[in-house]
mmCIF file of C-alpha atoms in Angstrom:
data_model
loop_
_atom_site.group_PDB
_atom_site.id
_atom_site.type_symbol
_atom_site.label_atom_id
_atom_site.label_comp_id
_atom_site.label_asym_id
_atom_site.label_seq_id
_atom_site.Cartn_x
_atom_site.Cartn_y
_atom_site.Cartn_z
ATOM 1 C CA UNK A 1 13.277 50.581 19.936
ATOM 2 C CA UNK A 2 14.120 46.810 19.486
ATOM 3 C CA UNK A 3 16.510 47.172 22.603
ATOM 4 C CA UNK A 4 13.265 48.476 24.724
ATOM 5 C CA UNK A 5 10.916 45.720 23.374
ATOM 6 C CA UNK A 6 13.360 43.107 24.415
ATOM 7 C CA UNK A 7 14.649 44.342 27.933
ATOM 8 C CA UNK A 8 10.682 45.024 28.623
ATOM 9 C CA UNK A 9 10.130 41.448 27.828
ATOM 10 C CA UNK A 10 12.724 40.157 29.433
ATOM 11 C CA UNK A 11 11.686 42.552 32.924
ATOM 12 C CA UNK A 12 8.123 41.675 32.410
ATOM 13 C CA UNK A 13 8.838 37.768 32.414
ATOM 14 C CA UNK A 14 10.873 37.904 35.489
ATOM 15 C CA UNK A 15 7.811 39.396 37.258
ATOM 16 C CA UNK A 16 5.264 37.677 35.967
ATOM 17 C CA UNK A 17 7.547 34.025 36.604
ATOM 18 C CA UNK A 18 7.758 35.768 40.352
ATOM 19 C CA UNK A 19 4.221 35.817 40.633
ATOM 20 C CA UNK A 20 3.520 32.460 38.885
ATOM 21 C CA UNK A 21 5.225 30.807 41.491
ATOM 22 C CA UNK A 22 4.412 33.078 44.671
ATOM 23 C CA UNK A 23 0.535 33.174 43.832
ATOM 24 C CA UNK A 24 -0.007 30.163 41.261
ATOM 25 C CA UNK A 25 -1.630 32.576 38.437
ATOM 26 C CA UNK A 26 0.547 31.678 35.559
ATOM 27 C CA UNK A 27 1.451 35.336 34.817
ATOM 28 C CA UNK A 28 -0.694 35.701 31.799
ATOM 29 C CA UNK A 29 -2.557 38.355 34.018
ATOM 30 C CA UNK A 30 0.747 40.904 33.385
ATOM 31 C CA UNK A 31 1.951 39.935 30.218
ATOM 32 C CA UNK A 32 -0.678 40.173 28.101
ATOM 33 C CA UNK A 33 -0.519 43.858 28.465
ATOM 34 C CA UNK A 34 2.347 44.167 28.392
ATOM 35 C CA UNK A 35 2.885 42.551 25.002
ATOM 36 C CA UNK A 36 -0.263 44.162 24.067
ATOM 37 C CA UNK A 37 1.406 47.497 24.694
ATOM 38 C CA UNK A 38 4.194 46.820 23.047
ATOM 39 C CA UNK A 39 3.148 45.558 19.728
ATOM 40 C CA UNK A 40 0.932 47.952 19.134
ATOM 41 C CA UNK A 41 3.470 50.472 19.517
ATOM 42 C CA UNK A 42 5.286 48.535 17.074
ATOM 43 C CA UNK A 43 2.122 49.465 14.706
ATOM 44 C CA UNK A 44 0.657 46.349 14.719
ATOM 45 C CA UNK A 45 -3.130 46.445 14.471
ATOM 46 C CA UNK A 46 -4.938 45.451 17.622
ATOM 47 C CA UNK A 47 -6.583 42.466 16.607
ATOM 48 C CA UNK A 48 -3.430 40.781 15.621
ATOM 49 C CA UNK A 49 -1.618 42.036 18.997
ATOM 50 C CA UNK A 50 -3.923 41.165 21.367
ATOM 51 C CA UNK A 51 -4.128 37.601 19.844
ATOM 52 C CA UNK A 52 -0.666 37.000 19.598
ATOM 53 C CA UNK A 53 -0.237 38.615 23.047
ATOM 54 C CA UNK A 54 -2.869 36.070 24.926
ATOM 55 C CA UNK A 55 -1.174 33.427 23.012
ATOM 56 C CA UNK A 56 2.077 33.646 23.457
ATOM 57 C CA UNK A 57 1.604 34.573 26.960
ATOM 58 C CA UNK A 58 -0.473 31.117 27.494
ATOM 59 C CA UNK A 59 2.441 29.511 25.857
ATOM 60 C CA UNK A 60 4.768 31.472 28.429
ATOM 61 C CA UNK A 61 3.047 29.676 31.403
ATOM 62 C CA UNK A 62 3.764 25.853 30.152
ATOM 63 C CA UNK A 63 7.386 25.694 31.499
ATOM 64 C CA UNK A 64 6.775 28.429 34.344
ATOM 65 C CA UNK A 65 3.737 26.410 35.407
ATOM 66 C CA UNK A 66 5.715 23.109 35.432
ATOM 67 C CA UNK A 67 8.860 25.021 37.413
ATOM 68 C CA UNK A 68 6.041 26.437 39.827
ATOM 69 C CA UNK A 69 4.141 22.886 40.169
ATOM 70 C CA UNK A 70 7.940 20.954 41.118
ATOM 71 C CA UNK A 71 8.916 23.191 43.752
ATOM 72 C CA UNK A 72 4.667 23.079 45.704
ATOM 73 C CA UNK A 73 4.684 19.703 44.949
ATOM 74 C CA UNK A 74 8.334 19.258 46.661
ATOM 75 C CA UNK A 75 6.219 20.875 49.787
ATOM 76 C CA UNK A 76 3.377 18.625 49.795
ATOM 77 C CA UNK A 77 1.242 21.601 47.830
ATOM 78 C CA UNK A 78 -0.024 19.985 45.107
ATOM 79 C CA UNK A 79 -3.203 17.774 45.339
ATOM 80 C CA UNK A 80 -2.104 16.003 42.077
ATOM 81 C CA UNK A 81 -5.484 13.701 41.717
ATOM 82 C CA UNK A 82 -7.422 16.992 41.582
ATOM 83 C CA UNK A 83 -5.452 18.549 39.323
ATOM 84 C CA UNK A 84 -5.806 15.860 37.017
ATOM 85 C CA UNK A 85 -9.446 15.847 36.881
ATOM 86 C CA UNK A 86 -9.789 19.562 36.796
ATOM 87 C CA UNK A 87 -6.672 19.564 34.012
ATOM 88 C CA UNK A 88 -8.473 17.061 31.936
ATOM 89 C CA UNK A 89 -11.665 19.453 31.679
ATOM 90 C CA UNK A 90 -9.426 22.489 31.488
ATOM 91 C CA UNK A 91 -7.730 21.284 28.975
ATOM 92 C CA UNK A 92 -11.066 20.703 26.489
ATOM 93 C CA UNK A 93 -12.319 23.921 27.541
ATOM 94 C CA UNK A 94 -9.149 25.760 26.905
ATOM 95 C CA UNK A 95 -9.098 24.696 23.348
ATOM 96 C CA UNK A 96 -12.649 25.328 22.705
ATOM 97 C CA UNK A 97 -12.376 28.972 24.544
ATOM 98 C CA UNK A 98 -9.168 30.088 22.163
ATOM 99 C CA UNK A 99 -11.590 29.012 19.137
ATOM 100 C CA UNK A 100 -14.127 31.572 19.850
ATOM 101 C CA UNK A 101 -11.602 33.840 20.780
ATOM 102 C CA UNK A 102 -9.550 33.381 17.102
ATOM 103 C CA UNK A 103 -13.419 34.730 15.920
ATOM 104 C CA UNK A 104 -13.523 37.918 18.396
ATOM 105 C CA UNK A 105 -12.031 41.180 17.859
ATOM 106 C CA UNK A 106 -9.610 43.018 20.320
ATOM 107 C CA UNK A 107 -12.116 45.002 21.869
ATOM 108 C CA UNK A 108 -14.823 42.188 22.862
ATOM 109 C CA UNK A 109 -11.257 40.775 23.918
ATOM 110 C CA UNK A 110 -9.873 43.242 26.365
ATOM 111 C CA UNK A 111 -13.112 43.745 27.960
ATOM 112 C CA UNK A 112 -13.416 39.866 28.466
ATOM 113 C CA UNK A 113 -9.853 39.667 29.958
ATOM 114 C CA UNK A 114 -10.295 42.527 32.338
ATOM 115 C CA UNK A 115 -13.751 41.643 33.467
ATOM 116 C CA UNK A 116 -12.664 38.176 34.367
ATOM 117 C CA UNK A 117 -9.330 40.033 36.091
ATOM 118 C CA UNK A 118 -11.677 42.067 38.028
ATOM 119 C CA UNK A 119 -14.151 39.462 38.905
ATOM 120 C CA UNK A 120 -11.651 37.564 40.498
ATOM 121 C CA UNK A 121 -10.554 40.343 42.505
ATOM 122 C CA UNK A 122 -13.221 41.411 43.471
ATOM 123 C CA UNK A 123 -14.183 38.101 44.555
ATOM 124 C CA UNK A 124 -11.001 37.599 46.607
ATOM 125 C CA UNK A 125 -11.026 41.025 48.266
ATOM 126 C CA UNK A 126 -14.781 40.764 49.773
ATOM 127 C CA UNK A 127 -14.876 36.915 50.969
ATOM 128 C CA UNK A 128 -12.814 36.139 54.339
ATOM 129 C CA UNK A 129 -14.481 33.003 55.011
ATOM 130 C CA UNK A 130 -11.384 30.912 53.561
ATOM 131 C CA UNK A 131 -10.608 27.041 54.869
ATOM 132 C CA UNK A 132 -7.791 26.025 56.088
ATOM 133 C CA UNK A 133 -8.467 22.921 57.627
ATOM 134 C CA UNK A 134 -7.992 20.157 54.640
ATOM 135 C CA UNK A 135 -10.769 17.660 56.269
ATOM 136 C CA UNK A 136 -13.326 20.320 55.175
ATOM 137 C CA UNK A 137 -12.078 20.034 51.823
ATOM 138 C CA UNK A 138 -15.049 18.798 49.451
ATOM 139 C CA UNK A 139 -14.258 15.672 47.431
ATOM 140 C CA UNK A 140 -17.227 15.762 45.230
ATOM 141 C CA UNK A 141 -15.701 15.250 41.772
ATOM 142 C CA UNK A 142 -18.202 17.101 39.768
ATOM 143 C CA UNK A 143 -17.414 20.376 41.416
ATOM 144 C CA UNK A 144 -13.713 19.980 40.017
ATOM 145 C CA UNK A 145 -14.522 19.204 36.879
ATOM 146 C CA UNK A 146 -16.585 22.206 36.850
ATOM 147 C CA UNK A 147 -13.978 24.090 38.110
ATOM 148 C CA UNK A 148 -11.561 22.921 35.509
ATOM 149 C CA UNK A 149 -14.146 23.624 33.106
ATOM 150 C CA UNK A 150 -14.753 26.958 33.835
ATOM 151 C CA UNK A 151 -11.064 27.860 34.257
ATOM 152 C CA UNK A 152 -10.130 26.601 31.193
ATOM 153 C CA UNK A 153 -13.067 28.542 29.363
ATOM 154 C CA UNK A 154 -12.100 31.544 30.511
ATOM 155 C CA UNK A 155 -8.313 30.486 30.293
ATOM 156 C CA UNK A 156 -8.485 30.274 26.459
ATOM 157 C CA UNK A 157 -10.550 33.443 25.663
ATOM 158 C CA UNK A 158 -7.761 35.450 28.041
ATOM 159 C CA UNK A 159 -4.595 33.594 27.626
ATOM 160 C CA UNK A 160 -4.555 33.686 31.596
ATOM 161 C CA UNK A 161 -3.282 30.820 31.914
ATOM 162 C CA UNK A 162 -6.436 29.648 34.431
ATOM 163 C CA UNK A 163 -5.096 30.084 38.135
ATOM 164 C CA UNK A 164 -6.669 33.655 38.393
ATOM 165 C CA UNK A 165 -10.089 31.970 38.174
ATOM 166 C CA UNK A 166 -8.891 28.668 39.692
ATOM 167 C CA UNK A 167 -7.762 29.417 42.891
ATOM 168 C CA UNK A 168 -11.004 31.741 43.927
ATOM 169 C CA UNK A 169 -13.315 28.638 42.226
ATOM 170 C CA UNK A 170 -11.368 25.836 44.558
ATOM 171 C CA UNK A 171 -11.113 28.056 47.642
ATOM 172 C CA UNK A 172 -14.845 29.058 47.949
ATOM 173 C CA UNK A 173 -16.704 26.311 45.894
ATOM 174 C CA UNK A 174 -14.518 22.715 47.175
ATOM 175 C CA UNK A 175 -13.265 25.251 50.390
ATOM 176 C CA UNK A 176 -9.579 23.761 49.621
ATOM 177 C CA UNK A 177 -6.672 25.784 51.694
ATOM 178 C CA UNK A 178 -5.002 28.554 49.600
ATOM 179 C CA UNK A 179 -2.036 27.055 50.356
ATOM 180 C CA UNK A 180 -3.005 23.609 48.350
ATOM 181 C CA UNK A 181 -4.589 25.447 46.182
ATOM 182 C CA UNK A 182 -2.197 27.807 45.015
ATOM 183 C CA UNK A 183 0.493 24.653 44.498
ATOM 184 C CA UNK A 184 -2.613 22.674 42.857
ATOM 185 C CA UNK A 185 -3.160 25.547 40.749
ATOM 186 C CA UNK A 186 -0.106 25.282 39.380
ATOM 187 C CA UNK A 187 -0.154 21.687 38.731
ATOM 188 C CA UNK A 188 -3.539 22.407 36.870
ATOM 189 C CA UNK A 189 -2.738 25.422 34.378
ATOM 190 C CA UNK A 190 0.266 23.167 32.583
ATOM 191 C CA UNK A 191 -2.691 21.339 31.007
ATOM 192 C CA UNK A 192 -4.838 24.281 30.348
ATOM 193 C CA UNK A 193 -2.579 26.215 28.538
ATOM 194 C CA UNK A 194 -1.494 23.460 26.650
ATOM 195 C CA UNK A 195 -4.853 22.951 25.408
ATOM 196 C CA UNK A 196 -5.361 26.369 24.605
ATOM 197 C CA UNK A 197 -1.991 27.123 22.861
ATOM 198 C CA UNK A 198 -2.297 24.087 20.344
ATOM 199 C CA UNK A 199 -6.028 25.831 19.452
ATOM 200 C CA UNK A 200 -4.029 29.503 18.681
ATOM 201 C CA UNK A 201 -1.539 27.641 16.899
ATOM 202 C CA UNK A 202 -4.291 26.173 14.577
ATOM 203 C CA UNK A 203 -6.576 28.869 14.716
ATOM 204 C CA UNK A 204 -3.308 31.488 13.631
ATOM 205 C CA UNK A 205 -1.958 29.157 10.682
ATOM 206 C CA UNK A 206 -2.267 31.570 7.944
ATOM 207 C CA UNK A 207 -3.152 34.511 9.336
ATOM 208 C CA UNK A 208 -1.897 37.862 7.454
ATOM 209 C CA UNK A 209 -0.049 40.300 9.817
ATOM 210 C CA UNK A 210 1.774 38.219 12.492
ATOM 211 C CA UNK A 211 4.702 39.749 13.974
ATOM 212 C CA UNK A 212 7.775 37.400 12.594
ATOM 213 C CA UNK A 213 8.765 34.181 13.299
ATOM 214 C CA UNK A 214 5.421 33.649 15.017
ATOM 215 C CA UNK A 215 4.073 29.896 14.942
ATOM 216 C CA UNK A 216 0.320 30.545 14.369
ATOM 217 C CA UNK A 217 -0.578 33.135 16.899
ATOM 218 C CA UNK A 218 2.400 32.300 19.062
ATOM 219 C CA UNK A 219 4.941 34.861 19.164
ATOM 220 C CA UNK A 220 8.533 32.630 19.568
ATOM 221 C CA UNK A 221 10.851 35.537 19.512
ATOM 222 C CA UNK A 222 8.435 36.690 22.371
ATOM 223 C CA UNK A 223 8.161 33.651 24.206
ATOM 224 C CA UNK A 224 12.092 32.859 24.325
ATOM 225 C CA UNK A 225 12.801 36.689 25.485
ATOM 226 C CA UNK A 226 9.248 36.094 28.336
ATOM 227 C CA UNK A 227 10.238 32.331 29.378
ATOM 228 C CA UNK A 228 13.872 32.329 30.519
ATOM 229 C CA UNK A 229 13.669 35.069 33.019
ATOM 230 C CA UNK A 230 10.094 33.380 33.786
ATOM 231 C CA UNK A 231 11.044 29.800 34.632
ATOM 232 C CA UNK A 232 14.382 30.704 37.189
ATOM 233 C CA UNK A 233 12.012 33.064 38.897
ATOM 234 C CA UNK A 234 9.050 30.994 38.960
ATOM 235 C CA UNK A 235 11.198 28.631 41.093
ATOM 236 C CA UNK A 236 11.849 31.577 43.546
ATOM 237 C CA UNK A 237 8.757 32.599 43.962
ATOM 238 C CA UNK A 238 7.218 29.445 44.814
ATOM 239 C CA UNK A 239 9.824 29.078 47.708
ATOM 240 C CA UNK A 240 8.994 32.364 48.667
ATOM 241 C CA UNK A 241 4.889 31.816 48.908
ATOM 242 C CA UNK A 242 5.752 29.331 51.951
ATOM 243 C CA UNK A 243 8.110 31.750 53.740
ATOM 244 C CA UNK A 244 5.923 34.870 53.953
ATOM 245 C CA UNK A 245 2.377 35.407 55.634
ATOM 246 C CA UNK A 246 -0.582 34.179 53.566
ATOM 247 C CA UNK A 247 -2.140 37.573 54.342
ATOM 248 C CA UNK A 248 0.424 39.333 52.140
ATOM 249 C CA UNK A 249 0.397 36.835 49.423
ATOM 250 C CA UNK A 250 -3.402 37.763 49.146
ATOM 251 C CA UNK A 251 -2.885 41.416 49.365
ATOM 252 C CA UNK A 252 -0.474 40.772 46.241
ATOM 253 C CA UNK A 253 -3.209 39.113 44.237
ATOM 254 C CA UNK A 254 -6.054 41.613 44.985
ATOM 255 C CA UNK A 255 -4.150 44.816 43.674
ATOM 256 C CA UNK A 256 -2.733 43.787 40.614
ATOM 257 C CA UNK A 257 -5.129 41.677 39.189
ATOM 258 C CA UNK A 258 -7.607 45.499 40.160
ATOM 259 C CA UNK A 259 -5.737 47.553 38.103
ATOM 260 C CA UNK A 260 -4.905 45.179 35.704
ATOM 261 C CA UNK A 261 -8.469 44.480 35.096
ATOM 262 C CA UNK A 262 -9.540 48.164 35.284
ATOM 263 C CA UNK A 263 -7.166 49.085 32.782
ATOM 264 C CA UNK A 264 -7.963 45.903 30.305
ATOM 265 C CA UNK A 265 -11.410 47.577 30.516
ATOM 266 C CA UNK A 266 -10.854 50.768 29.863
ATOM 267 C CA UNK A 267 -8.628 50.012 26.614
ATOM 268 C CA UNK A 268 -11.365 47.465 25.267
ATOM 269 C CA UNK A 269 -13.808 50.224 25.793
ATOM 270 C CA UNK A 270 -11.618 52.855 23.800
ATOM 271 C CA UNK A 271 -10.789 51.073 20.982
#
């Protein structure tokens, strides 16, 4: 059974460090279930899985995030003064939205993750009205810092680690180019899941029931099996995103974060 958990892991964080870099999500969107699935097979109750599964998963998209952000930024991707100011407010929000998660139990919690999953989705698949042209791009600084705001909100209750919210927010609300704005995203999530994996870390110290050698509710053993698959695959993604047509890139992101959110629901629902 231990020899399943860890090749899963291992599988699970070379696809989701694909993805991070191709589509500037983070990859919290697959491995939260996945770890979900996994612990509680391991009989651990679902409050204490889902927790340390959002958590460590955050934690998983610090150094696949910061792979993902080098390689955009090497291709003039990253808008790093925006990413600041929406990091900066991402990162506050990220710590205050793992809080109220530490208080919520897995069911509230898998409904919130796949409504925001599906949200997003849904929002991608229906709009076609997307800018490419960068002197369009809106450089009103209050709509950033709302989106970082928002992302990292929604980052910390989730553990996604924000650019499954971001890049919808920045591509129909500041009309930046999914092309920036998948490299920006990636800039942008290193600070909002940093904010949100110091609050699990707090909010887990001393929590009965964590799987071992877990550092609040981050999972290490998890997180070393998730992140070195993660961060060499993160960097081939990213070069991949700006060799392939931005058409299939968005076809990517619509059907997994679908069924991903559909079944988040269903599982909060049946608990």
């Amino acid at each position: 059974m231990f020899l399943f958990f860890l090749a899963a892991l291992v599988v699970g964080g070379a696809v989701a460090g694909s993805f991070s870099g191709m589509l500037g999500i983070g990859g919290s969107i697959l491995l939260v279930p996945l770890q979900f699935y996994l612990l509680t097979e391991l009989g651990y109750p679902p409050d204490i899985a889902l927790k340390t599964a959002i958590a460590t998963a955050l934690f998983f998209t610090l150094p696949t995030s910061l792979s993902g952000a080098y390689n955009h930024s090497k291709r003039n991707s990253v808008l790093w003064q925006k990413a600041l100011l929406m990091g900066v407010f991402g990162f506050l929000f990220s710590f205050v939205g793992a809080y109220i998660a530490s208080l919520l139990n897995a069911s509230y919690l898998s409904v919130i993750f796949g409504v925001v999953v599906l949200g997003a989705s849904l929002k991608f698949t229906t709009s076609r009205n997307v800018n490419e042209d960068p002197d369009k791009m809106s450089s009103n600084p209050i709509l950033y810092a709302v989106c970082g705001s928002v992302m990292g909100l929604l980052s910390g209750l989730t553990g996604i680690g924000g650019g499954l919210v971001l890049i919808p927010l920045v591509i129909f609300l500041v009309k930046m180019p999914l092309r920036q704005a998948i490299g920006t995203s990636s800039a942008t999530i290193i600070f909002t899941s940093f904010g949100g994996v110091i609050s699990y870390i707090i909010n887990g110290i001393g929590v009965a029931g964590l799987p071992p050698y877990s550092l609040g509710y981050v999972n290490l053993v998890m997180w070393a099996a998730l992140v070195i698959p993660g961060v060499i695959l993160a960097a081939v993604g990213a070069k991949i995103s700006h060799r392939i047509n931005q058409k299939y890139v968005r076809g990517a992101f619509t059907v997994i974060t679908f069924l991903v959110g559909i079944g988040m629901i269903i599982k909060g629902l049946l608990m």
